[in-house]
């Protein structure tokens, strides 16, 4: 039973923006399934949510509006939000290990909050 749930989430999270809803039984109406929409017109693999999050955050740091818009179109807004959240968590953990501090201390310092 858990295998079916895992497969469903994998399809949902790795499907391109238009395919994500149809893979989840949603509204896209194009009959997307397990392998639908995974390659682009040139035969390349579509970016997953973590690639989209990395590209989006990098573009934001560089103030690249075209890059922001492009990355935002790769996945659903919900998937992009999840990817950005996961990237933030991983970045805080990595920085905390590097500084030998707690993730809470690092996160508060990055946001300019007092240690409390």
Tab-separated table of N, CA and C in Angstrom:
chain	number	residue	atom	x	y	z
A	1	UNK	N	0.822	-1.189	0.000
A	1	UNK	CA	0.000	0.000	0.000
A	1	UNK	C	0.875	1.265	0.000
A	2	UNK	N	1.918	1.274	0.817
A	2	UNK	CA	2.780	2.448	0.855
A	2	UNK	C	3.515	2.648	-0.462
A	3	UNK	N	3.768	1.563	-1.188
A	3	UNK	CA	4.420	1.696	-2.489
A	3	UNK	C	3.556	2.515	-3.443
A	4	UNK	N	2.260	2.294	-3.417
A	4	UNK	CA	1.353	3.051	-4.290
A	4	UNK	C	1.347	4.523	-3.922
A	5	UNK	N	1.386	4.819	-2.629
A	5	UNK	CA	1.429	6.208	-2.186
A	5	UNK	C	2.729	6.859	-2.635
A	6	UNK	N	3.864	6.152	-2.426
A	6	UNK	CA	5.164	6.669	-2.848
A	6	UNK	C	5.201	6.930	-4.355
A	7	UNK	N	4.674	5.992	-5.135
A	7	UNK	CA	4.663	6.157	-6.595
A	7	UNK	C	3.802	7.347	-6.998
A	8	UNK	N	2.674	7.517	-6.345
A	8	UNK	CA	1.802	8.653	-6.648
A	8	UNK	C	2.476	9.980	-6.357
A	9	UNK	N	3.129	10.075	-5.208
A	9	UNK	CA	3.840	11.304	-4.864
A	9	UNK	C	5.001	11.546	-5.815
A	10	UNK	N	5.701	10.497	-6.176
A	10	UNK	CA	6.825	10.646	-7.107
A	10	UNK	C	6.332	11.190	-8.444
A	11	UNK	N	5.210	10.648	-8.937
A	11	UNK	CA	4.641	11.157	-10.196
A	11	UNK	C	4.235	12.611	-10.057
A	12	UNK	N	3.599	12.945	-8.953
A	12	UNK	CA	3.128	14.303	-8.736
A	12	UNK	C	4.284	15.285	-8.629
A	13	UNK	N	5.297	14.935	-7.863
A	13	UNK	CA	6.399	15.859	-7.620
A	13	UNK	C	7.335	16.015	-8.804
A	14	UNK	N	7.432	15.000	-9.655
A	14	UNK	CA	8.364	15.067	-10.778
A	14	UNK	C	7.695	15.401	-12.099
A	15	UNK	N	6.386	15.600	-12.094
A	15	UNK	CA	5.675	15.925	-13.330
A	15	UNK	C	5.808	17.416	-13.622
A	16	UNK	N	5.885	17.795	-14.898
A	16	UNK	CA	5.906	19.214	-15.247
A	16	UNK	C	4.604	19.880	-14.821
A	17	UNK	N	4.595	21.184	-14.811
A	17	UNK	CA	3.483	21.962	-14.286
A	17	UNK	C	2.121	21.510	-14.794
A	18	UNK	N	1.919	21.380	-16.084
A	18	UNK	CA	0.623	20.994	-16.630
A	18	UNK	C	0.256	19.559	-16.342
A	19	UNK	N	1.258	18.718	-16.138
A	19	UNK	CA	1.016	17.306	-15.906
A	19	UNK	C	0.757	16.981	-14.448
A	20	UNK	N	1.181	17.841	-13.531
A	20	UNK	CA	1.097	17.522	-12.106
A	20	UNK	C	-0.339	17.279	-11.672
A	21	UNK	N	-1.256	18.091	-12.137
A	21	UNK	CA	-2.634	17.917	-11.715
A	21	UNK	C	-3.263	16.684	-12.329
A	22	UNK	N	-2.942	16.412	-13.597
A	22	UNK	CA	-3.539	15.236	-14.215
A	22	UNK	C	-2.980	13.961	-13.624
A	23	UNK	N	-1.694	13.964	-13.245
A	23	UNK	CA	-1.100	12.785	-12.632
A	23	UNK	C	-1.711	12.524	-11.265
A	24	UNK	N	-2.206	13.583	-10.635
A	24	UNK	CA	-2.822	13.444	-9.329
A	24	UNK	C	-4.326	13.262	-9.459
A	25	UNK	N	-4.810	13.087	-10.693
A	25	UNK	CA	-6.237	12.927	-10.905
A	25	UNK	C	-6.952	14.258	-10.953
A	26	UNK	N	-6.244	15.299	-11.306
A	26	UNK	CA	-6.798	16.652	-11.262
A	26	UNK	C	-7.422	17.093	-12.561
A	27	UNK	N	-7.236	18.379	-12.894
A	27	UNK	CA	-8.004	19.027	-13.936
A	27	UNK	C	-7.321	19.214	-15.272
A	28	UNK	N	-6.123	18.762	-15.467
A	28	UNK	CA	-5.433	19.076	-16.724
A	28	UNK	C	-6.140	18.461	-17.921
A	29	UNK	N	-6.740	17.285	-17.759
A	29	UNK	CA	-7.565	16.712	-18.802
A	29	UNK	C	-6.821	16.185	-20.001
A	30	UNK	N	-5.518	16.026	-19.939
A	30	UNK	CA	-4.783	15.549	-21.092
A	30	UNK	C	-4.401	14.083	-20.957
A	31	UNK	N	-4.925	13.407	-19.968
A	31	UNK	CA	-4.667	11.983	-19.814
A	31	UNK	C	-3.277	11.659	-19.343
A	32	UNK	N	-2.617	12.592	-18.673
A	32	UNK	CA	-1.258	12.360	-18.201
A	32	UNK	C	-1.220	11.237	-17.194
A	33	UNK	N	-0.177	10.438	-17.287
A	33	UNK	CA	-0.046	9.316	-16.372
A	33	UNK	C	1.362	9.210	-15.861
A	34	UNK	N	1.790	8.000	-15.625
A	34	UNK	CA	3.080	7.767	-14.987
A	34	UNK	C	4.245	8.363	-15.758
A	35	UNK	N	4.262	8.263	-17.092
A	35	UNK	CA	5.408	8.760	-17.837
A	35	UNK	C	5.092	9.962	-18.688
A	36	UNK	N	3.888	10.479	-18.597
A	36	UNK	CA	3.465	11.568	-19.469
A	36	UNK	C	4.192	12.857	-19.134
A	37	UNK	N	4.611	13.567	-20.174
A	37	UNK	CA	5.163	14.892	-20.013
A	37	UNK	C	6.546	14.956	-19.405
A	38	UNK	N	7.259	13.889	-19.348
A	38	UNK	CA	8.555	13.923	-18.687
A	38	UNK	C	9.665	14.433	-19.586
A	39	UNK	N	9.429	14.501	-20.878
A	39	UNK	CA	10.444	15.043	-21.775
A	39	UNK	C	9.863	16.215	-22.531
A	40	UNK	N	10.731	17.154	-22.878
A	40	UNK	CA	10.294	18.323	-23.621
A	40	UNK	C	10.289	18.049	-25.109
A	41	UNK	N	10.054	19.115	-25.891
A	41	UNK	CA	9.969	18.987	-27.343
A	41	UNK	C	11.290	18.513	-27.938
A	42	UNK	N	12.395	18.877	-27.321
A	42	UNK	CA	13.707	18.484	-27.837
A	42	UNK	C	14.147	17.132	-27.290
A	43	UNK	N	13.260	16.437	-26.560
A	43	UNK	CA	13.602	15.138	-26.020
A	43	UNK	C	14.351	15.199	-24.706
A	44	UNK	N	14.464	16.385	-24.136
A	44	UNK	CA	15.152	16.527	-22.855
A	44	UNK	C	14.192	16.263	-21.709
A	45	UNK	N	14.753	15.845	-20.585
A	45	UNK	CA	13.965	15.597	-19.379
A	45	UNK	C	13.524	16.930	-18.780
A	46	UNK	N	12.297	16.987	-18.307
A	46	UNK	CA	11.788	18.195	-17.669
A	46	UNK	C	12.415	18.344	-16.281
A	47	UNK	N	12.660	19.576	-15.833
A	47	UNK	CA	13.259	19.791	-14.511
A	47	UNK	C	12.324	19.305	-13.401
A	48	UNK	N	12.888	18.756	-12.322
A	48	UNK	CA	12.065	18.366	-11.189
A	48	UNK	C	11.936	19.544	-10.226
A	49	UNK	N	11.222	19.348	-9.143
A	49	UNK	CA	10.949	20.470	-8.240
A	49	UNK	C	12.203	21.001	-7.557
A	50	UNK	N	13.188	20.142	-7.309
A	50	UNK	CA	14.411	20.620	-6.672
A	50	UNK	C	15.258	21.432	-7.643
A	51	UNK	N	15.289	21.032	-8.912
A	51	UNK	CA	15.989	21.823	-9.924
A	51	UNK	C	15.303	23.172	-10.098
A	52	UNK	N	13.980	23.163	-10.091
A	52	UNK	CA	13.226	24.412	-10.214
A	52	UNK	C	13.506	25.328	-9.026
A	53	UNK	N	13.521	24.764	-7.821
A	53	UNK	CA	13.785	25.564	-6.623
A	53	UNK	C	15.190	26.160	-6.661
A	54	UNK	N	16.175	25.356	-7.044
A	54	UNK	CA	17.552	25.853	-7.109
A	54	UNK	C	17.678	26.974	-8.138
A	55	UNK	N	17.071	26.786	-9.300
A	55	UNK	CA	17.130	27.813	-10.348
A	55	UNK	C	16.395	29.080	-9.907
A	56	UNK	N	15.247	28.907	-9.266
A	56	UNK	CA	14.449	30.050	-8.810
A	56	UNK	C	15.209	30.863	-7.762
A	57	UNK	N	15.745	30.195	-6.758
A	57	UNK	CA	16.461	30.894	-5.691
A	57	UNK	C	17.725	31.561	-6.245
A	58	UNK	N	18.444	30.870	-7.113
A	58	UNK	CA	19.644	31.458	-7.725
A	58	UNK	C	19.287	32.706	-8.524
A	59	UNK	N	18.207	32.636	-9.269
A	59	UNK	CA	17.767	33.793	-10.054
A	59	UNK	C	17.345	34.948	-9.147
A	60	UNK	N	16.693	34.637	-8.035
A	60	UNK	CA	16.296	35.682	-7.079
A	60	UNK	C	17.530	36.379	-6.511
A	61	UNK	N	18.552	35.604	-6.166
A	61	UNK	CA	19.780	36.174	-5.604
A	61	UNK	C	20.445	37.090	-6.626
A	62	UNK	N	20.409	36.693	-7.897
A	62	UNK	CA	21.037	37.477	-8.963
A	62	UNK	C	20.114	38.547	-9.530
A	63	UNK	N	18.897	38.663	-8.996
A	63	UNK	CA	17.896	39.627	-9.466
A	63	UNK	C	17.631	39.467	-10.966
A	64	UNK	N	17.476	38.212	-11.389
A	64	UNK	CA	17.259	37.850	-12.785
A	64	UNK	C	15.779	37.507	-12.983
A	65	UNK	N	14.978	38.489	-13.367
A	65	UNK	CA	13.533	38.284	-13.482
A	65	UNK	C	13.172	37.233	-14.527
A	66	UNK	N	13.902	37.184	-15.626
A	66	UNK	CA	13.633	36.164	-16.644
A	66	UNK	C	13.887	34.764	-16.092
A	67	UNK	N	14.976	34.606	-15.346
A	67	UNK	CA	15.273	33.324	-14.731
A	67	UNK	C	14.228	32.932	-13.696
A	68	UNK	N	13.756	33.915	-12.932
A	68	UNK	CA	12.708	33.669	-11.941
A	68	UNK	C	11.450	33.165	-12.628
A	69	UNK	N	11.038	33.865	-13.678
A	69	UNK	CA	9.821	33.485	-14.402
A	69	UNK	C	9.954	32.114	-15.051
A	70	UNK	N	11.126	31.829	-15.619
A	70	UNK	CA	11.338	30.538	-16.264
A	70	UNK	C	11.256	29.397	-15.251
A	71	UNK	N	11.978	29.526	-14.152
A	71	UNK	CA	11.981	28.476	-13.130
A	71	UNK	C	10.598	28.294	-12.515
A	72	UNK	N	9.871	29.377	-12.336
A	72	UNK	CA	8.526	29.298	-11.757
A	72	UNK	C	7.564	28.553	-12.670
A	73	UNK	N	7.849	28.506	-13.949
A	73	UNK	CA	6.977	27.810	-14.890
A	73	UNK	C	7.264	26.327	-15.020
A	74	UNK	N	8.320	25.845	-14.420
A	74	UNK	CA	8.696	24.438	-14.557
A	74	UNK	C	7.814	23.505	-13.745
A	75	UNK	N	7.330	23.962	-12.605
A	75	UNK	CA	6.531	23.112	-11.709
A	75	UNK	C	5.359	23.924	-11.170
A	76	UNK	N	4.474	23.275	-10.461
A	76	UNK	CA	3.348	23.983	-9.854
A	76	UNK	C	3.857	24.916	-8.760
A	77	UNK	N	3.092	25.950	-8.425
A	77	UNK	CA	3.504	26.835	-7.335
A	77	UNK	C	3.683	26.085	-6.008
A	78	UNK	N	2.835	25.097	-5.768
A	78	UNK	CA	2.948	24.318	-4.536
A	78	UNK	C	4.254	23.529	-4.502
A	79	UNK	N	4.599	22.906	-5.622
A	79	UNK	CA	5.840	22.136	-5.704
A	79	UNK	C	7.055	23.051	-5.568
A	80	UNK	N	6.989	24.225	-6.193
A	80	UNK	CA	8.095	25.178	-6.082
A	80	UNK	C	8.258	25.629	-4.635
A	81	UNK	N	7.159	25.902	-3.963
A	81	UNK	CA	7.206	26.299	-2.558
A	81	UNK	C	7.830	25.206	-1.701
A	82	UNK	N	7.437	23.961	-1.935
A	82	UNK	CA	8.015	22.847	-1.195
A	82	UNK	C	9.512	22.747	-1.468
A	83	UNK	N	9.915	22.869	-2.723
A	83	UNK	CA	11.331	22.783	-3.085
A	83	UNK	C	12.154	23.883	-2.450
A	84	UNK	N	11.610	25.099	-2.420
A	84	UNK	CA	12.318	26.220	-1.798
A	84	UNK	C	12.443	25.998	-0.294
A	85	UNK	N	11.382	25.500	0.317
A	85	UNK	CA	11.425	25.201	1.747
A	85	UNK	C	12.482	24.141	2.054
A	86	UNK	N	12.521	23.096	1.233
A	86	UNK	CA	13.513	22.035	1.432
A	86	UNK	C	14.924	22.577	1.231
A	87	UNK	N	15.110	23.429	0.242
A	87	UNK	CA	16.417	24.048	0.005
A	87	UNK	C	16.832	24.896	1.199
A	88	UNK	N	15.906	25.662	1.756
A	88	UNK	CA	16.207	26.488	2.921
A	88	UNK	C	16.621	25.624	4.115
A	89	UNK	N	15.884	24.549	4.334
A	89	UNK	CA	16.221	23.655	5.456
A	89	UNK	C	17.611	23.062	5.287
A	90	UNK	N	17.890	22.584	4.096
A	90	UNK	CA	19.201	21.981	3.852
A	90	UNK	C	20.318	23.010	3.980
A	91	UNK	N	20.073	24.224	3.525
A	91	UNK	CA	21.087	25.277	3.613
A	91	UNK	C	21.370	25.641	5.070
A	92	UNK	N	20.318	25.745	5.874
A	92	UNK	CA	20.501	26.077	7.287
A	92	UNK	C	21.258	24.965	8.005
A	93	UNK	N	20.904	23.719	7.727
A	93	UNK	CA	21.602	22.590	8.357
A	93	UNK	C	23.076	22.578	7.955
A	94	UNK	N	23.362	22.779	6.673
A	94	UNK	CA	24.755	22.780	6.213
A	94	UNK	C	25.542	23.924	6.846
A	95	UNK	N	24.933	25.090	6.913
A	95	UNK	CA	25.610	26.234	7.516
A	95	UNK	C	25.801	26.034	9.019
A	96	UNK	N	24.829	25.433	9.669
A	96	UNK	CA	24.947	25.162	11.111
A	96	UNK	C	26.094	24.191	11.379
A	97	UNK	N	26.216	23.178	10.549
A	97	UNK	CA	27.327	22.231	10.717
A	97	UNK	C	28.665	22.919	10.492
A	98	UNK	N	28.711	23.776	9.470
A	98	UNK	CA	29.953	24.488	9.163
A	98	UNK	C	30.357	25.415	10.298
A	99	UNK	N	29.379	26.069	10.908
A	99	UNK	CA	29.649	27.014	11.993
A	99	UNK	C	29.691	26.350	13.369
A	100	UNK	N	29.325	25.089	13.427
A	100	UNK	CA	29.228	24.364	14.692
A	100	UNK	C	28.251	25.066	15.644
A	101	UNK	N	27.091	25.440	15.094
A	101	UNK	CA	26.018	26.083	15.852
A	101	UNK	C	24.733	25.310	15.616
A	102	UNK	N	23.712	25.625	16.393
A	102	UNK	CA	22.422	24.963	16.196
A	102	UNK	C	21.728	25.559	14.965
A	103	UNK	N	20.894	24.758	14.284
A	103	UNK	CA	20.137	25.291	13.146
A	103	UNK	C	19.264	26.484	13.545
A	104	UNK	N	18.709	26.447	14.754
A	104	UNK	CA	17.874	27.569	15.229
A	104	UNK	C	18.689	28.864	15.286
A	105	UNK	N	19.898	28.789	15.846
A	105	UNK	CA	20.764	29.966	15.960
A	105	UNK	C	21.119	30.505	14.582
A	106	UNK	N	21.451	29.607	13.671
A	106	UNK	CA	21.813	30.021	12.309
A	106	UNK	C	20.622	30.650	11.601
A	107	UNK	N	19.451	30.023	11.688
A	107	UNK	CA	18.260	30.538	11.010
A	107	UNK	C	17.911	31.933	11.543
A	108	UNK	N	17.968	32.109	12.849
A	108	UNK	CA	17.660	33.423	13.430
A	108	UNK	C	18.691	34.470	13.007
A	109	UNK	N	19.967	34.068	12.944
A	109	UNK	CA	21.012	35.003	12.527
A	109	UNK	C	20.822	35.405	11.062
A	110	UNK	N	20.470	34.463	10.207
A	110	UNK	CA	20.252	34.777	8.791
A	110	UNK	C	19.111	35.745	8.583
A	111	UNK	N	18.122	35.664	9.448
A	111	UNK	CA	16.961	36.563	9.348
A	111	UNK	C	17.141	37.842	10.154
A	112	UNK	N	18.283	37.991	10.809
A	112	UNK	CA	18.562	39.197	11.580
A	112	UNK	C	17.777	39.268	12.874
A	113	UNK	N	17.382	38.118	13.413
A	113	UNK	CA	16.619	38.090	14.655
A	113	UNK	C	17.561	37.892	15.830
A	114	UNK	N	17.217	38.444	16.985
A	114	UNK	CA	18.069	38.228	18.161
A	114	UNK	C	17.978	36.790	18.637
A	115	UNK	N	19.056	36.304	19.229
A	115	UNK	CA	19.031	34.953	19.812
A	115	UNK	C	18.109	34.995	21.023
A	116	UNK	N	17.144	34.098	21.005
A	116	UNK	CA	16.202	34.155	22.118
A	116	UNK	C	15.713	32.886	22.590
